[in-house]
PDB file of C-alpha atoms in Angstrom:
ATOM      1  CA  MET A   1      10.673 -14.017 -21.847  1.00 67.00           C
ATOM      2  CA  LEU A   2       8.525 -11.357 -22.626  1.00 73.00           C
ATOM      3  CA  ILE A   3       5.688 -11.962 -21.601  1.00 82.00           C
ATOM      4  CA  ASN A   4       7.284 -13.168 -18.129  1.00 84.00           C
ATOM      5  CA  SER A   5       8.457  -9.847 -17.791  1.00 88.00           C
ATOM      6  CA  VAL A   6       5.347  -8.142 -18.177  1.00 89.00           C
ATOM      7  CA  ILE A   7       4.460 -10.362 -16.136  1.00 87.00           C
ATOM      8  CA  LEU A   8       7.017 -10.174 -12.692  1.00 88.00           C
ATOM      9  CA  VAL A   9       6.524  -5.653 -13.429  1.00 91.00           C
ATOM     10  CA  LEU A  10       3.014  -6.090 -13.536  1.00 90.00           C
ATOM     11  CA  GLN A  11       2.968  -7.651 -10.765  1.00 89.00           C
ATOM     12  CA  GLU A  12       5.988  -5.994  -8.203  1.00 88.00           C
ATOM     13  CA  THR A  13       4.426  -2.180 -10.362  1.00 92.00           C
ATOM     14  CA  LEU A  14       0.946  -2.392  -8.995  1.00 91.00           C
ATOM     15  CA  GLU A  15       1.434  -2.798  -5.325  1.00 89.00           C
ATOM     16  CA  ALA A  16       2.855   0.445  -5.623  1.00 92.00           C
ATOM     17  CA  ALA A  17       0.685   2.113  -8.297  1.00 94.00           C
ATOM     18  CA  LEU A  18      -2.788   1.530  -6.390  1.00 93.00           C
ATOM     19  CA  LEU A  19      -1.368   2.740  -2.653  1.00 94.00           C
ATOM     20  CA  ILE A  20      -0.074   5.366  -4.340  1.00 95.00           C
ATOM     21  CA  SER A  21      -3.763   5.886  -6.541  1.00 94.00           C
ATOM     22  CA  VAL A  22      -5.378   5.835  -2.997  1.00 94.00           C
ATOM     23  CA  LEU A  23      -2.911   8.067  -0.750  1.00 94.00           C
ATOM     24  CA  LEU A  24      -3.952  10.575  -3.883  1.00 93.00           C
ATOM     25  CA  SER A  25      -7.516  10.059  -3.939  1.00 91.00           C
ATOM     26  CA  ILE A  26      -8.042  10.743  -0.468  1.00 89.00           C
ATOM     27  CA  CYS A  27      -5.440  13.397  -0.462  1.00 88.00           C
ATOM     28  CA  TYR A  28      -7.657  15.416  -3.506  1.00 86.00           C
ATOM     29  CA  GLN A  29     -11.282  14.384  -2.439  1.00 82.00           C
ATOM     30  CA  ARG A  30      -9.754  16.662   1.047  1.00 81.00           C
ATOM     31  CA  ARG A  31      -7.844  19.084  -0.369  1.00 81.00           C
ATOM     32  CA  LEU A  32      -4.976  18.172   1.238  1.00 84.00           C
ATOM     33  CA  SER A  33      -1.169  18.965  -0.699  1.00 84.00           C
ATOM     34  CA  VAL A  34      -0.286  16.170  -2.248  1.00 91.00           C
ATOM     35  CA  THR A  35       3.642  18.004  -2.069  1.00 91.00           C
ATOM     36  CA  TRP A  36       4.775  14.866  -0.563  1.00 94.00           C
ATOM     37  CA  LEU A  37       4.619  12.476  -3.566  1.00 95.00           C
ATOM     38  CA  LEU A  38       7.664  14.034  -5.219  1.00 96.00           C
ATOM     39  CA  PRO A  39      10.049  13.146  -2.768  1.00 96.00           C
ATOM     40  CA  GLY A  40       8.553   9.615  -2.017  1.00 96.00           C
ATOM     41  CA  VAL A  41       8.677   8.377  -5.367  1.00 96.00           C
ATOM     42  CA  ILE A  42      12.724  10.192  -5.207  1.00 97.00           C
ATOM     43  CA  GLY A  43      13.108   8.452  -2.167  1.00 97.00           C
ATOM     44  CA  GLY A  44      11.774   5.072  -3.479  1.00 97.00           C
ATOM     45  CA  ILE A  45      13.816   4.193  -5.773  1.00 96.00           C
ATOM     46  CA  ALA A  46      16.795   5.591  -4.374  1.00 97.00           C
ATOM     47  CA  PHE A  47      16.565   3.105  -1.422  1.00 97.00           C
ATOM     48  CA  SER A  48      15.279   0.584  -3.576  1.00 97.00           C
ATOM     49  CA  ILE A  49      18.726   1.090  -5.772  1.00 96.00           C
ATOM     50  CA  LEU A  50      20.596   0.895  -2.812  1.00 97.00           C
ATOM     51  CA  TYR A  51      18.603  -2.044  -1.030  1.00 97.00           C
ATOM     52  CA  ALA A  52      18.970  -4.532  -4.507  1.00 96.00           C
ATOM     53  CA  THR A  53      22.626  -3.849  -4.396  1.00 95.00           C
ATOM     54  CA  ASN A  54      23.315  -4.483  -1.422  1.00 96.00           C
ATOM     55  CA  MET A  55      21.037  -7.553  -1.653  1.00 94.00           C
ATOM     56  CA  GLY A  56      24.091 -10.470  -0.852  1.00 92.00           C
ATOM     57  CA  SER A  57      24.771  -8.705   2.368  1.00 95.00           C
ATOM     58  CA  VAL A  58      21.438  -8.203   3.603  1.00 95.00           C
ATOM     59  CA  SER A  59      21.015 -11.957   2.791  1.00 95.00           C
ATOM     60  CA  ALA A  60      23.478 -12.341   5.524  1.00 95.00           C
ATOM     61  CA  TRP A  61      21.971 -11.065   8.507  1.00 96.00           C
ATOM     62  CA  PHE A  62      19.754 -12.792  10.630  1.00 94.00           C
ATOM     63  CA  ASP A  63      21.497 -16.041  10.107  1.00 92.00           C
ATOM     64  CA  TYR A  64      20.509 -15.885   6.577  1.00 94.00           C
ATOM     65  CA  ALA A  65      16.786 -14.725   6.999  1.00 95.00           C
ATOM     66  CA  GLY A  66      17.728 -10.951   6.249  1.00 95.00           C
ATOM     67  CA  GLN A  67      15.735 -10.586   2.950  1.00 95.00           C
ATOM     68  CA  GLU A  68      12.651 -11.795   4.694  1.00 96.00           C
ATOM     69  CA  VAL A  69      13.074 -10.297   7.468  1.00 97.00           C
ATOM     70  CA  ILE A  70      14.091  -6.454   6.607  1.00 97.00           C
ATOM     71  CA  ASN A  71      10.352  -6.901   3.611  1.00 96.00           C
ATOM     72  CA  ALA A  72       8.426  -7.874   6.772  1.00 97.00           C
ATOM     73  CA  LEU A  73       9.822  -4.689   8.233  1.00 97.00           C
ATOM     74  CA  LEU A  74       9.304  -2.738   5.351  1.00 97.00           C
ATOM     75  CA  GLN A  75       5.842  -4.087   4.874  1.00 96.00           C
ATOM     76  CA  THR A  76       4.107  -3.767   9.058  1.00 97.00           C
ATOM     77  CA  GLY A  77       6.395  -0.121   8.325  1.00 97.00           C
ATOM     78  CA  ILE A  78       3.753   0.762   5.807  1.00 97.00           C
ATOM     79  CA  ALA A  79       1.238  -0.323   7.329  1.00 96.00           C
ATOM     80  CA  LEU A  80       1.828   1.367  10.923  1.00 96.00           C
ATOM     81  CA  PHE A  81       2.152   4.626   8.932  1.00 96.00           C
ATOM     82  CA  ILE A  82      -1.122   3.819   7.341  1.00 96.00           C
ATOM     83  CA  LEU A  83      -2.654   3.458  10.143  1.00 94.00           C
ATOM     84  CA  ALA A  84      -0.957   6.853  11.717  1.00 92.00           C
ATOM     85  CA  TYR A  85      -1.755   9.217   7.904  1.00 93.00           C
ATOM     86  CA  ALA A  86      -5.875   7.261   8.387  1.00 92.00           C
ATOM     87  CA  TRP A  87      -5.796   8.235  12.114  1.00 89.00           C
ATOM     88  CA  VAL A  88      -5.334  11.799  11.536  1.00 87.00           C
ATOM     89  CA  VAL A  89      -6.937  12.303   8.065  1.00 86.00           C
ATOM     90  CA  PHE A  90     -10.530  10.084   8.634  1.00 83.00           C
ATOM     91  CA  MET A  91     -10.765  11.357  12.931  1.00 72.00           C
ATOM     92  CA  LEU A  92     -10.379  15.077  12.055  1.00 66.00           C
ATOM     93  CA  PRO A  93     -13.396  16.703  10.390  1.00 60.00           C
ATOM     94  CA  GLU A  94     -13.608  17.379   6.717  1.00 57.00           C
ATOM     95  CA  SER A  95     -14.241  20.771   6.781  1.00 51.00           C
ATOM     96  CA  ALA A  96     -11.671  22.281   9.106  1.00 50.00           C
ATOM     97  CA  LEU A  97      -9.146  19.418   7.310  1.00 51.00           C
ATOM     98  CA  ARG A  98      -9.934  21.786   3.969  1.00 51.00           C
ATOM     99  CA  THR A  99      -9.201  24.766   5.889  1.00 50.00           C
ATOM    100  CA  HIS A 100      -6.929  23.524   8.934  1.00 49.00           C
ATOM    101  CA  ARG A 101      -4.806  27.258   8.110  1.00 47.00           C
ATOM    102  CA  ASP A 102      -7.178  28.967  10.058  1.00 48.00           C
ATOM    103  CA  SER A 103      -9.293  26.202  11.430  1.00 49.00           C
ATOM    104  CA  PRO A 104      -8.303  25.650  15.868  1.00 47.00           C
ATOM    105  CA  GLN A 105      -9.808  22.020  15.336  1.00 48.00           C
ATOM    106  CA  VAL A 106      -6.151  20.992  13.148  1.00 49.00           C
ATOM    107  CA  ALA A 107      -2.968  20.881  14.924  1.00 48.00           C
ATOM    108  CA  ARG A 108      -0.004  22.993  13.186  1.00 54.00           C
ATOM    109  CA  HIS A 109       2.263  19.701  12.704  1.00 57.00           C
ATOM    110  CA  THR A 110      -1.313  18.204  11.196  1.00 68.00           C
ATOM    111  CA  PRO A 111       0.141  18.266   7.544  1.00 75.00           C
ATOM    112  CA  LEU A 112       3.183  18.016   9.007  1.00 82.00           C
ATOM    113  CA  VAL A 113       1.712  14.422   9.403  1.00 84.00           C
ATOM    114  CA  VAL A 114       0.009  13.432   6.121  1.00 88.00           C
ATOM    115  CA  ALA A 115       2.537  14.858   3.994  1.00 91.00           C
ATOM    116  CA  ALA A 116       5.066  12.344   6.322  1.00 93.00           C
ATOM    117  CA  SER A 117       3.495   9.170   6.886  1.00 94.00           C
ATOM    118  CA  ALA A 118       2.386   9.773   3.188  1.00 95.00           C
ATOM    119  CA  ALA A 119       5.372  10.050   1.877  1.00 96.00           C
ATOM    120  CA  ALA A 120       7.043   7.010   4.096  1.00 97.00           C
ATOM    121  CA  MET A 121       4.381   5.048   2.746  1.00 97.00           C
ATOM    122  CA  VAL A 122       5.839   5.419  -0.813  1.00 97.00           C
ATOM    123  CA  VAL A 123       9.093   5.411   0.254  1.00 97.00           C
ATOM    124  CA  LEU A 124       9.035   2.282   1.455  1.00 97.00           C
ATOM    125  CA  ALA A 125       6.835   0.798  -1.440  1.00 96.00           C
ATOM    126  CA  ILE A 126       8.640   2.231  -3.924  1.00 96.00           C
ATOM    127  CA  THR A 127      12.026   0.647  -1.664  1.00 97.00           C
ATOM    128  CA  ARG A 128      10.315  -3.388  -1.456  1.00 93.00           C
ATOM    129  CA  GLU A 129       8.610  -3.534  -5.345  1.00 93.00           C
ATOM    130  CA  GLY A 130      11.733  -1.532  -7.106  1.00 95.00           C
ATOM    131  CA  SER A 131      14.809  -3.361  -5.521  1.00 95.00           C
ATOM    132  CA  GLU A 132      12.639  -6.718  -6.660  1.00 93.00           C
ATOM    133  CA  VAL A 133      12.310  -5.135  -9.830  1.00 93.00           C
ATOM    134  CA  TYR A 134      16.110  -3.779 -10.237  1.00 94.00           C
ATOM    135  CA  LEU A 135      17.476  -7.341  -9.272  1.00 92.00           C
ATOM    136  CA  TYR A 136      15.463  -8.569 -12.159  1.00 91.00           C
ATOM    137  CA  ILE A 137      16.578  -6.757 -14.957  1.00 91.00           C
ATOM    138  CA  SER A 138      20.381  -6.188 -13.732  1.00 89.00           C
ATOM    139  CA  GLY A 139      20.635  -9.618 -13.842  1.00 83.00           C
ATOM    140  CA  PHE A 140      20.016  -9.980 -17.504  1.00 84.00           C
ATOM    141  CA  PHE A 141      22.785  -6.843 -18.181  1.00 82.00           C
ATOM    142  CA  LEU A 142      25.094  -9.365 -16.668  1.00 74.00           C
ATOM    143  CA  SER A 143      24.210 -12.652 -18.893  1.00 73.00           C
ATOM    144  CA  GLY A 144      23.367 -10.339 -21.793  1.00 70.00           C
ATOM    145  CA  SER A 145      20.468 -13.173 -23.271  1.00 75.00           C
ATOM    146  CA  HIS A 146      17.832 -12.394 -23.601  1.00 79.00           C
ATOM    147  CA  LEU A 147      17.823  -8.160 -23.146  1.00 82.00           C
ATOM    148  CA  PRO A 148      15.929  -6.360 -25.217  1.00 85.00           C
ATOM    149  CA  SER A 149      12.945  -8.646 -24.375  1.00 89.00           C
ATOM    150  CA  VAL A 150      13.131  -8.406 -21.180  1.00 90.00           C
ATOM    151  CA  LEU A 151      13.138  -4.424 -21.558  1.00 90.00           C
ATOM    152  CA  ALA A 152      10.200  -4.427 -23.512  1.00 91.00           C
ATOM    153  CA  GLY A 153       8.358  -6.825 -21.602  1.00 91.00           C
ATOM    154  CA  GLY A 154       9.572  -4.567 -18.219  1.00 91.00           C
ATOM    155  CA  ALA A 155       8.782  -1.350 -19.850  1.00 93.00           C
ATOM    156  CA  LEU A 156       5.369  -2.440 -20.713  1.00 93.00           C
ATOM    157  CA  GLY A 157       4.377  -4.338 -17.563  1.00 92.00           C
ATOM    158  CA  PHE A 158       5.119  -1.469 -16.341  1.00 94.00           C
ATOM    159  CA  GLY A 159       2.951   0.994 -18.404  1.00 94.00           C
ATOM    160  CA  ILE A 160       0.155  -1.499 -17.547  1.00 93.00           C
ATOM    161  CA  GLY A 161       0.804  -1.114 -13.851  1.00 92.00           C
ATOM    162  CA  LEU A 162       0.637   2.562 -14.171  1.00 94.00           C
ATOM    163  CA  SER A 163      -2.160   3.156 -16.291  1.00 94.00           C
ATOM    164  CA  LEU A 164      -4.032   0.757 -13.713  1.00 93.00           C
ATOM    165  CA  GLY A 165      -2.821   3.436 -10.757  1.00 93.00           C
ATOM    166  CA  THR A 166      -4.072   6.313 -12.833  1.00 93.00           C
ATOM    167  CA  LEU A 167      -7.883   4.975 -14.428  1.00 93.00           C
ATOM    168  CA  LEU A 168      -7.923   4.153 -10.388  1.00 92.00           C
ATOM    169  CA  PHE A 169      -7.467   7.584  -9.192  1.00 92.00           C
ATOM    170  CA  PHE A 170      -9.913   9.080 -10.968  1.00 90.00           C
ATOM    171  CA  ALA A 171     -12.297   6.208 -10.394  1.00 89.00           C
ATOM    172  CA  LEU A 172     -11.640   7.229  -6.550  1.00 87.00           C
ATOM    173  CA  GLY A 173     -10.231  10.805  -7.348  1.00 69.00           C
ATOM    174  CA  SER A 174     -13.442  13.364  -7.574  1.00 60.00           C
ATOM    175  CA  ASP A 175     -14.579  14.220  -4.001  1.00 54.00           C
ATOM    176  CA  GLN A 176     -18.180  13.716  -5.418  1.00 59.00           C
ATOM    177  CA  GLY A 177     -20.556  10.483  -4.096  1.00 64.00           C
ATOM    178  CA  ARG A 178     -20.378   9.410  -0.868  1.00 71.00           C
ATOM    179  CA  TRP A 179     -19.589   5.917  -1.881  1.00 82.00           C
ATOM    180  CA  ARG A 180     -16.423   7.088  -3.370  1.00 83.00           C
ATOM    181  CA  ARG A 181     -14.295   8.214   0.291  1.00 83.00           C
ATOM    182  CA  GLN A 182     -15.745   4.910   1.209  1.00 88.00           C
ATOM    183  CA  CYS A 183     -14.128   2.705  -1.268  1.00 90.00           C
ATOM    184  CA  SER A 184     -11.096   4.717  -0.909  1.00 90.00           C
ATOM    185  CA  ALA A 185     -11.286   4.008   3.010  1.00 91.00           C
ATOM    186  CA  LEU A 186     -11.852   0.297   2.240  1.00 93.00           C
ATOM    187  CA  LEU A 187      -8.928  -0.270  -0.315  1.00 93.00           C
ATOM    188  CA  LEU A 188      -6.483   1.943   2.546  1.00 94.00           C
ATOM    189  CA  ALA A 189      -7.621  -1.077   4.866  1.00 95.00           C
ATOM    190  CA  LEU A 190      -7.108  -3.687   2.599  1.00 93.00           C
ATOM    191  CA  PHE A 191      -3.794  -2.636   1.841  1.00 94.00           C
ATOM    192  CA  ALA A 192      -3.065  -2.207   6.025  1.00 95.00           C
ATOM    193  CA  GLY A 193      -4.437  -5.905   6.349  1.00 95.00           C
ATOM    194  CA  ASN A 194      -2.095  -6.874   3.312  1.00 93.00           C
ATOM    195  CA  MET A 195       1.049  -5.481   4.318  1.00 95.00           C
ATOM    196  CA  LEU A 196      -0.019  -7.103   7.772  1.00 96.00           C
ATOM    197  CA  SER A 197      -0.095 -10.689   6.711  1.00 95.00           C
ATOM    198  CA  GLN A 198       2.507 -10.096   3.834  1.00 94.00           C
ATOM    199  CA  SER A 199       4.817  -9.610   6.840  1.00 96.00           C
ATOM    200  CA  VAL A 200       3.473 -12.622   8.398  1.00 96.00           C
ATOM    201  CA  LEU A 201       4.319 -14.527   5.832  1.00 94.00           C
ATOM    202  CA  GLN A 202       7.898 -13.175   5.202  1.00 95.00           C
ATOM    203  CA  LEU A 203       8.671 -13.712   9.201  1.00 96.00           C
ATOM    204  CA  THR A 204       7.463 -17.305   8.583  1.00 95.00           C
ATOM    205  CA  GLN A 205       9.013 -18.157   5.917  1.00 94.00           C
ATOM    206  CA  ALA A 206      12.193 -16.905   7.996  1.00 94.00           C
ATOM    207  CA  ASP A 207      10.983 -18.929  10.844  1.00 93.00           C
ATOM    208  CA  TRP A 208      10.209 -16.241  13.115  1.00 95.00           C
ATOM    209  CA  ILE A 209       7.058 -17.197  13.269  1.00 93.00           C
ATOM    210  CA  THR A 210       5.885 -21.156  13.558  1.00 90.00           C
ATOM    211  CA  ALA A 211       4.055 -21.903  10.524  1.00 85.00           C
ATOM    212  CA  SER A 212       0.614 -23.537  11.358  1.00 86.00           C
ATOM    213  CA  SER A 213      -1.939 -25.053   8.690  1.00 86.00           C
ATOM    214  CA  ALA A 214      -4.347 -23.201   6.323  1.00 90.00           C
ATOM    215  CA  CYS A 215      -7.504 -21.911   7.187  1.00 91.00           C
ATOM    216  CA  TRP A 216      -8.483 -22.747   3.623  1.00 91.00           C
ATOM    217  CA  ASP A 217      -7.725 -24.176   0.028  1.00 91.00           C
ATOM    218  CA  THR A 218      -8.471 -22.118  -2.836  1.00 91.00           C
ATOM    219  CA  SER A 219      -5.920 -22.924  -4.909  1.00 88.00           C
ATOM    220  CA  ALA A 220      -8.219 -24.875  -7.124  1.00 86.00           C
ATOM    221  CA  TRP A 221     -10.182 -22.003  -7.797  1.00 89.00           C
ATOM    222  CA  LEU A 222      -7.585 -19.638  -8.570  1.00 88.00           C
ATOM    223  CA  SER A 223      -3.926 -20.871  -8.257  1.00 87.00           C
ATOM    224  CA  GLU A 224      -1.517 -17.868  -6.658  1.00 82.00           C
ATOM    225  CA  GLN A 225       1.006 -19.167  -9.880  1.00 81.00           C
ATOM    226  CA  SER A 226      -1.769 -18.142 -12.588  1.00 84.00           C
ATOM    227  CA  VAL A 227      -1.124 -14.328 -14.157  1.00 79.00           C
ATOM    228  CA  THR A 228      -4.704 -13.485 -12.113  1.00 84.00           C
ATOM    229  CA  GLY A 229      -3.532 -15.156  -8.603  1.00 84.00           C
ATOM    230  CA  LYS A 230      -0.447 -12.404  -9.217  1.00 80.00           C
ATOM    231  CA  LEU A 231      -2.276 -10.042  -9.733  1.00 79.00           C
ATOM    232  CA  MET A 232      -4.345 -10.736  -6.925  1.00 83.00           C
ATOM    233  CA  TYR A 233      -1.642 -11.549  -4.361  1.00 80.00           C
ATOM    234  CA  ALA A 234      -0.551  -7.343  -5.307  1.00 76.00           C
ATOM    235  CA  ALA A 235      -3.293  -5.773  -5.577  1.00 75.00           C
ATOM    236  CA  LEU A 236      -4.845  -6.885  -2.399  1.00 75.00           C
ATOM    237  CA  GLY A 237      -2.622 -10.103  -0.900  1.00 77.00           C
ATOM    238  CA  TYR A 238      -4.635 -12.851  -2.474  1.00 82.00           C
ATOM    239  CA  GLU A 239      -3.220 -16.186  -0.565  1.00 86.00           C
ATOM    240  CA  ALA A 240      -4.885 -19.628  -1.903  1.00 88.00           C
ATOM    241  CA  THR A 241      -3.395 -21.242   1.043  1.00 91.00           C
ATOM    242  CA  PRO A 242      -3.201 -18.392   4.494  1.00 92.00           C
ATOM    243  CA  SER A 243      -2.240 -19.484   7.816  1.00 93.00           C
ATOM    244  CA  ALA A 244      -4.253 -18.646  10.782  1.00 93.00           C
ATOM    245  CA  GLN A 245      -1.487 -15.843  11.177  1.00 95.00           C
ATOM    246  CA  GLN A 246      -1.848 -14.494   8.239  1.00 95.00           C
ATOM    247  CA  VAL A 247      -5.948 -14.286   8.401  1.00 95.00           C
ATOM    248  CA  ALA A 248      -5.163 -12.556  12.131  1.00 95.00           C
ATOM    249  CA  ALA A 249      -2.876 -10.198  10.939  1.00 96.00           C
ATOM    250  CA  HIS A 250      -4.694  -9.424   7.379  1.00 95.00           C
ATOM    251  CA  LEU A 251      -7.874  -8.579   9.167  1.00 95.00           C
ATOM    252  CA  THR A 252      -6.444  -6.354  12.679  1.00 96.00           C
ATOM    253  CA  GLY A 253      -4.572  -4.519   9.920  1.00 95.00           C
ATOM    254  CA  THR A 254      -8.158  -3.735   8.111  1.00 96.00           C
ATOM    255  CA  LEU A 255     -10.501  -3.637  10.917  1.00 96.00           C
ATOM    256  CA  LEU A 256      -8.593  -0.775  12.724  1.00 95.00           C
ATOM    257  CA  VAL A 257      -8.381   1.900   9.863  1.00 95.00           C
ATOM    258  CA  LEU A 258     -11.801   0.620   8.999  1.00 94.00           C
ATOM    259  CA  GLY A 259     -12.371   1.471  12.997  1.00 93.00           C
ATOM    260  CA  LEU A 260     -11.283   5.109  12.541  1.00 90.00           C
ATOM    261  CA  PHE A 261     -13.703   5.798   9.097  1.00 89.00           C
ATOM    262  CA  ALA A 262     -16.451   4.439  11.280  1.00 89.00           C
ATOM    263  CA  LEU A 263     -15.376   6.453  14.109  1.00 87.00           C
ATOM    264  CA  ARG A 264     -15.125   9.299  12.141  1.00 79.00           C
ATOM    265  CA  LEU A 265     -18.678   8.825  10.291  1.00 79.00           C
ATOM    266  CA  ASN A 266     -20.585   8.342  14.030  1.00 80.00           C
ATOM    267  CA  ARG A 267     -19.130  11.703  14.321  1.00 75.00           C
ATOM    268  CA  ALA A 268     -19.253  13.527  11.877  1.00 68.00           C
ATOM    269  CA  ARG A 269     -23.457  12.578  12.167  1.00 73.00           C
ATOM    270  CA  LYS A 270     -23.446  13.670  16.310  1.00 73.00           C
ATOM    271  CA  ASN A 271     -21.748  16.491  15.190  1.00 66.00           C
ATOM    272  CA  ALA A 272     -24.396  17.235  12.474  1.00 58.00           C
ATOM    273  CA  ALA A 273     -27.644  16.375  14.159  1.00 50.00           C
ATOM    274  CA  PRO A 274     -27.806  19.580  16.334  1.00 51.00           C
ATOM    275  CA  GLU A 275     -27.323  21.634  13.041  1.00 42.00           C
ATOM    276  CA  ILE A 276     -30.538  19.846  11.883  1.00 42.00           C
ATOM    277  CA  LEU A 277     -32.207  20.390  15.413  1.00 39.00           C
ATOM    278  CA  ASP A 278     -30.883  24.503  15.359  1.00 43.00           C
ATOM    279  CA  ASN A 279     -32.619  24.739  11.399  1.00 38.00           C
TER     280      ASN A 279
END
């Protein structure tokens, strides 16, 4: 029971921890405010408890497919807010973002859009993952069995997930080195694709999307039920047998964010060319 609790809580914690770490690293690299973090965490915890305590009623919605549909909406919402965040952060010159108060290139609402998008992502991610943890642990509170092992395992899993998120932040948080910024953009893009892919899976389980045959099967190499497979699912949305709709959704989300980052790089090169000629 201890090991099961560690794995489950770690799996649910890891996704939110890694997303928050990537957002923090991007803000740190571009000298953006991180005041969105505390309200996002507090709001996420509150909504996760509210969602979990009303899960019985929610599950009866949409002809008893409520949980799948709401989870899909939460994940789609995260992907959309990632796009909004990437549009603002990647499409503006870095120098303008760092001095946004005095820069005519940055609209007054830009810092608010960045903060609101980041906070919304954190709220939705913690609501989705935190509700699963709350339901799991509260069940043992009601039964009274294995409670010490479950609490110890949950604390250990949460600590490991938080530690991995912290390590990722310090690996990406430095503003020195272009590769770190590119890695941050790539991870943010993968999160967007992962969220859309998971949303498609939830809607398929709710019979809102017609199931199709798997594009491939890698379960012989890495099973989704293994510890590594579960962690890969949480971190990158790994699926051993993804459907064509899931693959298309994942590619759509990933390529949209990467496209915004590529546009930013292209604009930066064009702006740098006249300066070189002038010198």
